[in-house]
Tab-separated table of N, CA and C in Angstrom:
chain	number	residue	atom	x	y	z
A	251	MET	N	23.490	11.688	19.121
A	251	MET	CA	23.179	11.835	20.519
A	251	MET	C	23.484	10.544	21.269
A	252	SER	N	24.066	10.650	22.414
A	252	SER	CA	24.397	9.452	23.175
A	252	SER	C	23.234	9.096	24.089
A	253	GLY	N	23.221	7.879	24.512
A	253	GLY	CA	22.138	7.408	25.376
A	253	GLY	C	22.314	7.893	26.801
A	254	PRO	N	21.431	7.459	27.683
A	254	PRO	CA	21.519	7.867	29.092
A	254	PRO	C	22.831	7.402	29.721
A	255	MET	N	23.257	8.196	30.728
A	255	MET	CA	24.524	7.918	31.394
A	255	MET	C	24.325	6.741	32.355
A	256	SER	N	25.315	5.884	32.397
A	256	SER	CA	25.210	4.718	33.278
A	256	SER	C	25.348	5.162	34.729
A	257	PRO	N	24.727	4.403	35.649
A	257	PRO	CA	24.818	4.756	37.077
A	257	PRO	C	26.257	4.793	37.595
A	258	SER	N	27.105	3.911	37.113
A	258	SER	CA	28.490	3.919	37.603
A	258	SER	C	29.234	5.166	37.136
A	259	ARG	N	28.948	5.628	35.937
A	259	ARG	CA	29.603	6.847	35.453
A	259	ARG	C	29.106	8.069	36.227
A	260	ARG	N	27.801	8.134	36.511
A	260	ARG	CA	27.265	9.242	37.327
A	260	ARG	C	27.919	9.257	38.705
A	261	ARG	N	28.068	8.094	39.297
A	261	ARG	CA	28.690	7.987	40.624
A	261	ARG	C	30.134	8.497	40.571
A	262	ARG	N	30.911	8.118	39.541
A	262	ARG	CA	32.289	8.579	39.405
A	262	ARG	C	32.342	10.094	39.215
A	263	LEU	N	31.423	10.656	38.418
A	263	LEU	CA	31.386	12.108	38.231
A	263	LEU	C	31.065	12.826	39.532
A	264	ARG	N	30.098	12.306	40.291
A	264	ARG	CA	29.766	12.930	41.583
A	264	ARG	C	30.948	12.859	42.544
A	265	MET	N	31.597	11.716	42.602
A	265	MET	CA	32.745	11.568	43.500
A	265	MET	C	33.872	12.501	43.081
A	266	GLY	N	34.090	12.652	41.783
A	266	GLY	CA	35.111	13.580	41.293
A	266	GLY	C	34.778	15.018	41.654
A	267	ALA	N	33.497	15.399	41.529
A	267	ALA	CA	33.082	16.759	41.878
A	267	ALA	C	33.248	17.022	43.369
A	268	VAL	N	32.897	16.040	44.199
A	268	VAL	CA	33.058	16.182	45.649
A	268	VAL	C	34.539	16.294	46.002
A	269	LEU	N	35.364	15.473	45.383
A	269	LEU	CA	36.801	15.528	45.641
A	269	LEU	C	37.387	16.878	45.231
A	270	LEU	N	37.000	17.366	44.061
A	270	LEU	CA	37.469	18.667	43.589
A	270	LEU	C	37.027	19.787	44.535
A	271	ALA	N	35.772	19.768	44.977
A	271	ALA	CA	35.271	20.789	45.899
A	271	ALA	C	36.030	20.734	47.224
A	272	THR	N	36.332	19.540	47.711
A	272	THR	CA	37.069	19.391	48.970
A	272	THR	C	38.477	19.961	48.846
A	273	VAL	N	39.152	19.659	47.746
A	273	VAL	CA	40.503	20.178	47.532
A	273	VAL	C	40.479	21.703	47.437
A	274	LEU	N	39.548	22.253	46.673
A	274	LEU	CA	39.458	23.709	46.529
A	274	LEU	C	39.155	24.378	47.867
A	275	PHE	N	38.240	23.823	48.656
A	275	PHE	CA	37.904	24.384	49.960
A	275	PHE	C	39.123	24.357	50.882
A	276	THR	N	39.864	23.252	50.873
A	276	THR	CA	41.057	23.141	51.716
A	276	THR	C	42.109	24.168	51.321
A	277	LEU	N	42.331	24.326	50.019
A	277	LEU	CA	43.292	25.326	49.554
A	277	LEU	C	42.867	26.736	49.938
A	278	LEU	N	41.579	27.040	49.815
A	278	LEU	CA	41.073	28.358	50.201
A	278	LEU	C	41.266	28.595	51.691
A	279	ALA	N	40.969	27.588	52.513
A	279	ALA	CA	41.139	27.732	53.965
A	279	ALA	C	42.606	27.966	54.321
A	280	LEU	N	43.513	27.234	53.679
A	280	LEU	CA	44.942	27.443	53.937
A	280	LEU	C	45.387	28.837	53.522
A	281	ARG	N	44.915	29.299	52.374
A	281	ARG	CA	45.273	30.638	51.879
A	281	ARG	C	44.786	31.719	52.843
A	282	LEU	N	43.539	31.596	53.319
A	282	LEU	CA	43.006	32.586	54.258
A	282	LEU	C	43.776	32.572	55.570
A	283	THR	N	44.168	31.403	56.030
A	283	THR	CA	44.956	31.308	57.259
A	283	THR	C	46.301	31.999	57.081
A	284	MET	N	46.949	31.779	55.929
A	284	MET	CA	48.241	32.414	55.681
A	284	MET	C	48.095	33.923	55.564
A	285	LEU	N	47.033	34.409	54.916
A	285	LEU	CA	46.835	35.854	54.780
A	285	LEU	C	46.614	36.506	56.125
A	286	SER	N	45.807	35.902	56.986
A	286	SER	CA	45.524	36.532	58.267
A	286	SER	C	46.737	36.545	59.174
A	287	SER	N	47.659	35.589	58.982
A	287	SER	CA	48.834	35.582	59.839
A	287	SER	C	49.969	36.432	59.300
A	288	THR	N	49.895	36.887	58.030
A	288	THR	CA	50.986	37.668	57.470
A	288	THR	C	50.544	39.006	56.929
A	289	SER	N	49.323	39.460	57.221
A	289	SER	CA	48.859	40.721	56.648
A	289	SER	C	49.630	41.899	57.216
A	290	GLY	N	49.885	42.903	56.380
A	290	GLY	CA	50.619	44.087	56.807
A	290	GLY	C	52.069	43.748	57.080
A	291	SER	N	52.740	44.647	57.755
A	291	SER	CA	54.126	44.385	58.134
A	291	SER	C	54.161	44.155	59.631
A	292	SER	N	53.448	43.125	60.038
A	292	SER	CA	53.324	42.873	61.460
A	292	SER	C	54.092	41.629	61.847
A	293	SER	N	54.408	41.549	63.106
A	293	SER	CA	55.008	40.339	63.644
A	293	SER	C	54.508	40.173	65.061
A	294	GLY	N	54.173	38.948	65.399
A	294	GLY	CA	53.692	38.692	66.750
A	294	GLY	C	54.852	38.734	67.722
A	295	SER	N	54.542	39.061	68.962
A	295	SER	CA	55.576	39.022	69.987
A	295	SER	C	55.260	37.886	70.936
A	296	SER	N	56.184	37.575	71.809
A	296	SER	CA	55.990	36.462	72.721
A	296	SER	C	54.846	36.725	73.684
A	297	SER	N	54.460	37.964	73.909
A	297	SER	CA	53.380	38.276	74.837
A	297	SER	C	52.020	38.234	74.158
A	298	GLY	N	51.961	37.844	72.877
A	298	GLY	CA	50.689	37.783	72.184
A	298	GLY	C	50.336	39.076	71.490
A	299	GLY	N	51.149	40.095	71.618
A	299	GLY	CA	50.885	41.367	70.963
A	299	GLY	C	51.328	41.342	69.514
A	300	THR	N	51.003	42.412	68.812
A	300	THR	CA	51.404	42.544	67.412
A	300	THR	C	52.202	43.821	67.250
A	301	THR	N	53.319	43.724	66.533
A	301	THR	CA	54.185	44.865	66.299
A	301	THR	C	54.163	45.215	64.820
A	302	LEU	N	53.906	46.481	64.525
A	302	LEU	CA	53.877	47.000	63.159
A	302	LEU	C	54.960	48.059	63.053
A	303	THR	N	55.643	48.110	61.923
A	303	THR	CA	56.737	49.053	61.762
A	303	THR	C	56.528	49.908	60.523
A	304	GLY	N	56.790	51.202	60.650
A	304	GLY	CA	56.723	52.148	59.543
A	304	GLY	C	57.831	53.161	59.721
A	305	GLY	N	57.759	54.237	58.981
A	305	GLY	CA	58.818	55.210	59.154
A	305	GLY	C	58.521	56.541	58.515
A	306	THR	N	59.274	57.530	58.932
A	306	THR	CA	59.225	58.876	58.386
A	306	THR	C	60.665	59.278	58.069
A	307	ALA	N	60.840	60.490	57.595
A	307	ALA	CA	62.196	60.978	57.346
A	307	ALA	C	62.975	61.117	58.653
A	308	HIS	N	62.273	61.266	59.764
A	308	HIS	CA	62.920	61.482	61.054
A	308	HIS	C	63.134	60.202	61.863
A	309	ASP	N	62.170	59.266	61.786
A	309	ASP	CA	62.168	58.122	62.693
A	309	ASP	C	61.729	56.837	62.009
A	310	VAL	N	62.162	55.721	62.597
A	310	VAL	CA	61.517	54.437	62.373
A	310	VAL	C	60.471	54.373	63.485
A	311	VAL	N	59.218	54.144	63.119
A	311	VAL	CA	58.128	54.162	64.085
A	311	VAL	C	57.617	52.746	64.269
A	312	THR	N	57.609	52.289	65.523
A	312	THR	CA	57.145	50.952	65.848
A	312	THR	C	55.890	51.071	66.698
A	313	LEU	N	54.811	50.445	66.233
A	313	LEU	CA	53.537	50.450	66.948
A	313	LEU	C	53.297	49.038	67.462
A	314	THR	N	53.128	48.891	68.770
A	314	THR	CA	52.859	47.585	69.363
A	314	THR	C	51.463	47.603	69.971
A	315	ILE	N	50.615	46.694	69.494
A	315	ILE	CA	49.251	46.556	69.993
A	315	ILE	C	49.260	45.354	70.922
A	316	ALA	N	49.009	45.598	72.204
A	316	ALA	CA	49.166	44.552	73.217
A	316	ALA	C	48.231	43.373	72.994
A	317	SER	N	46.985	43.641	72.641
A	317	SER	CA	45.999	42.574	72.461
A	317	SER	C	45.252	42.830	71.156
A	318	PRO	N	45.719	42.267	70.047
A	318	PRO	CA	45.115	42.551	68.743
A	318	PRO	C	43.815	41.787	68.507
A	319	LYS	N	42.811	42.106	69.307
A	319	LYS	CA	41.482	41.518	69.169
A	319	LYS	C	40.464	42.524	69.681
A	320	THR	N	39.193	42.235	69.472
A	320	THR	CA	38.174	43.184	69.911
A	320	THR	C	38.225	43.349	71.429
A	321	GLY	N	37.877	44.539	71.863
A	321	GLY	CA	37.936	44.887	73.274
A	321	GLY	C	38.876	46.064	73.461
A	322	THR	N	39.278	46.293	74.678
A	322	THR	CA	40.176	47.409	74.987
A	322	THR	C	41.604	46.897	75.058
A	323	THR	N	42.513	47.631	74.444
A	323	THR	CA	43.918	47.225	74.415
A	323	THR	C	44.814	48.425	74.647
A	324	SER	N	46.030	48.161	75.080
A	324	SER	CA	47.014	49.237	75.187
A	324	SER	C	47.868	49.229	73.925
A	325	VAL	N	48.389	50.407	73.604
A	325	VAL	CA	49.187	50.593	72.398
A	325	VAL	C	50.443	51.364	72.780
A	326	GLU	N	51.589	50.905	72.276
A	326	GLU	CA	52.854	51.606	72.519
A	326	GLU	C	53.438	52.058	71.191
A	327	VAL	N	53.948	53.291	71.181
A	327	VAL	CA	54.630	53.838	70.003
A	327	VAL	C	56.082	54.083	70.402
A	328	ARG	N	57.006	53.551	69.599
A	328	ARG	CA	58.430	53.774	69.844
A	328	ARG	C	59.009	54.503	68.634
A	329	LEU	N	59.709	55.591	68.880
A	329	LEU	CA	60.365	56.369	67.828
A	329	LEU	C	61.864	56.106	67.902
A	330	THR	N	62.418	55.582	66.816
A	330	THR	CA	63.855	55.349	66.751
A	330	THR	C	64.429	56.319	65.729
A	331	PRO	N	65.228	57.299	66.181
A	331	PRO	CA	65.755	58.308	65.248
A	331	PRO	C	66.566	57.677	64.116
A	332	ARG	N	66.414	58.263	62.941
A	332	ARG	CA	67.198	57.837	61.775
A	332	ARG	C	68.486	58.662	61.769
A	333	GLU	N	69.524	58.125	62.281
A	333	GLU	CA	70.801	58.837	62.368
A	333	GLU	C	71.417	59.036	60.998
A	334	ALA	N	71.232	58.086	60.098
A	334	ALA	CA	71.895	58.137	58.793
A	334	ALA	C	71.374	59.257	57.906
A	335	THR	N	70.176	59.773	58.191
A	335	THR	CA	69.612	60.820	57.340
A	335	THR	C	70.148	62.189	57.696
A	336	GLY	N	70.867	62.278	58.778
A	336	GLY	CA	71.376	63.576	59.188
A	336	GLY	C	70.345	64.375	59.965
A	337	ALA	N	69.195	63.777	60.221
A	337	ALA	CA	68.156	64.465	60.983
A	337	ALA	C	68.599	64.543	62.432
A	338	THR	N	68.583	65.714	62.966
A	338	THR	CA	68.977	65.884	64.361
A	338	THR	C	67.764	66.287	65.163
A	339	ARG	N	67.734	65.842	66.398
A	339	ARG	CA	66.646	66.185	67.292
A	339	ARG	C	66.864	67.588	67.843
A	340	THR	N	65.803	68.347	67.830
A	340	THR	CA	65.858	69.665	68.445
A	340	THR	C	65.701	69.477	69.948
A	341	THR	N	66.496	70.182	70.700
A	341	THR	CA	66.350	70.081	72.143
A	341	THR	C	65.069	70.774	72.549
A	342	GLY	N	64.556	70.402	73.675
A	342	GLY	CA	63.304	70.991	74.136
A	342	GLY	C	62.305	69.895	74.422
A	343	SER	N	61.032	70.237	74.334
A	343	SER	CA	59.991	69.288	74.698
A	343	SER	C	59.879	68.167	73.669
A	344	ALA	N	59.434	67.042	74.147
A	344	ALA	CA	59.240	65.873	73.283
A	344	ALA	C	58.066	66.130	72.342
A	345	PRO	N	58.032	65.448	71.210
A	345	PRO	CA	56.896	65.634	70.311
A	345	PRO	C	55.611	65.094	70.937
A	346	VAL	N	54.484	65.584	70.461
A	346	VAL	CA	53.189	65.081	70.903
A	346	VAL	C	52.813	63.947	69.955
A	347	VAL	N	52.529	62.773	70.514
A	347	VAL	CA	52.154	61.602	69.727
A	347	VAL	C	50.693	61.288	70.029
A	348	THR	N	49.884	61.192	68.969
A	348	THR	CA	48.488	60.801	69.135
A	348	THR	C	48.231	59.528	68.337
A	349	VAL	N	47.301	58.716	68.847
A	349	VAL	CA	46.928	57.463	68.199
A	349	VAL	C	45.413	57.434	68.089
A	350	SER	N	44.927	57.015	66.928
A	350	SER	CA	43.499	56.768	66.749
A	350	SER	C	43.373	55.547	65.854
A	351	ALA	N	42.146	55.104	65.637
A	351	ALA	CA	41.927	53.941	64.781
A	351	ALA	C	40.626	54.123	64.019
A	352	VAL	N	40.613	53.589	62.792
A	352	VAL	CA	39.452	53.701	61.912
A	352	VAL	C	39.181	52.331	61.310
A	353	LEU	N	37.901	51.998	61.196
A	353	LEU	CA	37.471	50.797	60.486
A	353	LEU	C	36.702	51.289	59.259
A	354	PRO	N	37.406	51.569	58.153
A	354	PRO	CA	36.803	52.266	57.015
A	354	PRO	C	35.598	51.561	56.398
A	355	THR	N	35.576	50.241	56.439
A	355	THR	CA	34.477	49.519	55.794
A	355	THR	C	33.145	49.691	56.499
A	356	THR	N	33.166	50.095	57.766
A	356	THR	CA	31.923	50.273	58.517
A	356	THR	C	31.693	51.715	58.953
A	357	GLY	N	32.695	52.560	58.807
A	357	GLY	CA	32.552	53.944	59.243
A	357	GLY	C	32.854	54.161	60.714
A	358	HIS	N	33.333	53.124	61.411
A	358	HIS	CA	33.693	53.301	62.826
A	358	HIS	C	35.035	54.025	62.917
A	359	ALA	N	35.125	54.964	63.849
A	359	ALA	CA	36.376	55.685	64.057
A	359	ALA	C	36.504	56.044	65.526
A	360	LEU	N	37.713	55.986	66.026
A	360	LEU	CA	37.997	56.387	67.401
A	360	LEU	C	38.566	57.791	67.381
A	361	PRO	N	38.359	58.548	68.448
A	361	PRO	CA	38.970	59.881	68.521
A	361	PRO	C	40.474	59.750	68.714
A	362	ASP	N	41.168	60.869	68.607
A	362	ASP	CA	42.613	60.873	68.871
A	362	ASP	C	42.858	60.697	70.357
A	363	TYR	N	43.746	59.792	70.695
A	363	TYR	CA	44.186	59.594	72.073
A	363	TYR	C	45.621	60.102	72.153
A	364	THR	N	45.883	61.023	73.057
A	364	THR	CA	47.249	61.520	73.227
A	364	THR	C	48.039	60.478	74.004
A	365	ALA	N	49.134	60.029	73.419
A	365	ALA	CA	49.979	59.023	74.062
A	365	ALA	C	50.835	59.691	75.133
A	366	VAL	N	50.987	59.013	76.235
A	366	VAL	CA	51.764	59.519	77.360
A	366	VAL	C	53.206	59.038	77.232
A	367	PRO	N	54.181	59.957	77.339
A	367	PRO	CA	55.581	59.508	77.285
A	367	PRO	C	55.876	58.582	78.463
A	368	THR	N	56.489	57.421	78.179
A	368	THR	CA	56.808	56.468	79.246
A	368	THR	C	58.307	56.315	79.447
A	369	ALA	N	59.072	56.523	78.419
A	369	ALA	CA	60.536	56.425	78.476
A	369	ALA	C	61.067	57.222	77.302
A	370	SER	N	62.359	57.241	77.156
A	370	SER	CA	62.953	57.971	76.056
A	370	SER	C	62.420	57.438	74.724
A	371	ASN	N	61.748	58.299	73.971
A	371	ASN	CA	61.200	57.986	72.656
A	371	ASN	C	60.132	56.894	72.659
A	372	ARG	N	59.479	56.674	73.796
A	372	ARG	CA	58.382	55.702	73.894
A	372	ARG	C	57.145	56.400	74.440
A	373	TYR	N	55.998	56.024	73.857
A	373	TYR	CA	54.727	56.645	74.224
A	373	TYR	C	53.683	55.549	74.337
A	374	ARG	N	52.674	55.783	75.192
A	374	ARG	CA	51.684	54.731	75.449
A	374	ARG	C	50.275	55.295	75.568
A	375	VAL	N	49.339	54.589	74.934
A	375	VAL	CA	47.905	54.801	75.151
A	375	VAL	C	47.443	53.554	75.884
A	376	SER	N	46.897	53.719	77.090
A	376	SER	CA	46.599	52.543	77.913
A	376	SER	C	45.284	51.861	77.569
A	377	ALA	N	44.325	52.559	76.965
A	377	ALA	CA	43.020	51.930	76.702
A	377	ALA	C	42.447	52.419	75.376
A	378	LEU	N	42.675	51.647	74.325
A	378	LEU	CA	42.144	51.952	73.001
A	378	LEU	C	41.031	50.937	72.725
A	379	PRO	N	39.769	51.392	72.606
A	379	PRO	CA	38.657	50.445	72.430
A	379	PRO	C	38.453	50.048	70.963
A	380	LEU	N	38.560	48.766	70.681
A	380	LEU	CA	38.347	48.235	69.339
A	380	LEU	C	37.054	47.416	69.374
A	381	MET	N	35.988	47.967	68.793
A	381	MET	CA	34.661	47.400	69.015
A	381	MET	C	34.245	46.231	68.141
A	382	MET	N	34.974	45.966	67.055
A	382	MET	CA	34.576	44.842	66.205
A	382	MET	C	35.733	44.362	65.336
A	383	THR	N	35.531	43.178	64.754
A	383	THR	CA	36.551	42.627	63.865
A	383	THR	C	36.527	43.354	62.527
A	384	GLY	N	37.612	43.218	61.786
A	384	GLY	CA	37.712	43.832	60.466
A	384	GLY	C	39.093	44.408	60.235
A	385	ARG	N	39.258	45.076	59.102
A	385	ARG	CA	40.543	45.668	58.695
A	385	ARG	C	40.653	47.076	59.272
A	386	TRP	N	41.299	47.224	60.413
A	386	TRP	CA	41.488	48.501	61.084
A	386	TRP	C	42.689	49.228	60.509
A	387	GLU	N	42.656	50.547	60.591
A	387	GLU	CA	43.807	51.384	60.273
A	387	GLU	C	44.148	52.174	61.530
A	388	PHE	N	45.331	51.930	62.065
A	388	PHE	CA	45.805	52.665	63.238
A	388	PHE	C	46.548	53.892	62.729
A	389	LEU	N	46.121	55.059	63.181
A	389	LEU	CA	46.688	56.329	62.728
A	389	LEU	C	47.572	56.890	63.828
A	390	VAL	N	48.818	57.165	63.499
A	390	VAL	CA	49.774	57.725	64.463
A	390	VAL	C	50.220	59.074	63.920
A	391	ASP	N	50.055	60.126	64.724
A	391	ASP	CA	50.507	61.476	64.363
A	391	ASP	C	51.610	61.883	65.329
A	392	ILE	N	52.678	62.448	64.785
A	392	ILE	CA	53.809	62.924	65.575
A	392	ILE	C	53.983	64.399	65.245
A	393	ASP	N	53.811	65.248	66.251
A	393	ASP	CA	53.828	66.683	66.026
A	393	ASP	C	54.790	67.338	67.008
A	394	GLY	N	55.709	68.098	66.489
A	394	GLY	CA	56.654	68.829	67.335
A	394	GLY	C	58.069	68.630	66.859
A	395	GLN	N	58.956	69.391	67.412
A	395	GLN	CA	60.374	69.348	67.060
A	395	GLN	C	60.566	69.548	65.560
A	396	GLY	N	59.784	70.460	64.987
A	396	GLY	CA	59.935	70.806	63.579
A	396	GLY	C	59.360	69.804	62.605
A	397	ARG	N	58.417	69.002	63.035
A	397	ARG	CA	57.825	68.024	62.117
A	397	ARG	C	56.343	67.821	62.400
A	398	ASP	N	55.668	67.309	61.412
A	398	ASP	CA	54.250	66.984	61.503
A	398	ASP	C	54.057	65.716	60.677
A	399	ASP	N	54.300	64.553	61.281
A	399	ASP	CA	54.288	63.274	60.575
A	399	ASP	C	52.998	62.509	60.838
A	400	HIS	N	52.511	61.819	59.800
A	400	HIS	CA	51.286	61.026	59.886
A	400	HIS	C	51.581	59.642	59.315
A	401	LEU	N	51.267	58.605	60.077
A	401	LEU	CA	51.484	57.231	59.622
A	401	LEU	C	50.189	56.437	59.752
A	402	VAL	N	50.017	55.464	58.868
A	402	VAL	CA	48.855	54.578	58.918
A	402	VAL	C	49.378	53.150	58.972
A	403	PHE	N	48.908	52.393	59.988
A	403	PHE	CA	49.296	51.002	60.152
A	403	PHE	C	48.050	50.136	60.017
A	404	PRO	N	47.945	49.319	58.958
A	404	PRO	CA	46.758	48.462	58.804
A	404	PRO	C	46.922	47.162	59.600
A	405	LEU	N	45.814	46.707	60.178
A	405	LEU	CA	45.816	45.441	60.912
A	405	LEU	C	44.411	44.857	60.889
A	406	THR	N	44.306	43.592	60.531
A	406	THR	CA	43.024	42.916	60.521
A	406	THR	C	42.809	42.199	61.845
A	407	LEU	N	41.693	42.517	62.495
A	407	LEU	CA	41.311	41.821	63.728
A	407	LEU	C	40.329	40.723	63.331
A	408	THR	N	40.642	39.482	63.681
A	408	THR	CA	39.792	38.362	63.321
A	408	THR	C	38.974	37.836	64.482
A	409	ARG	N	39.230	38.355	65.663
A	409	ARG	CA	38.449	37.905	66.826
A	409	ARG	C	38.283	39.027	67.802
């Protein structure tokens, strides 16, 4: 058995533990910052909004959330036809696009909001209320012109 530890050795061990804890905390903070800025397939726009992209057999679907934070925000859905798949648009009325959002970890869910056509293949919901931070799932349904497509776009709101 060894004798009691000298005060200088205890001091070095404490300083080493503090240094190790500081390095680990810094690495964790950097990792969390990187995750929150790159989660999902999103990209920020110059206006501060967030753009998420997905797709179906018929379209590339782009969802733009004007203000990705708690509160009320507008949402735009853009449908870009996939020409290479041979999918052709049926003439007639435009598809009905609805948007809703769910926060699965808390059970919060918004009703379906019917998006209003604003331009060719663009639709808008002007006021989508996001009541708290967390990992939201934005649900986009496209119905009509011979299709019934459902997409889920995940986005974490941190403020």
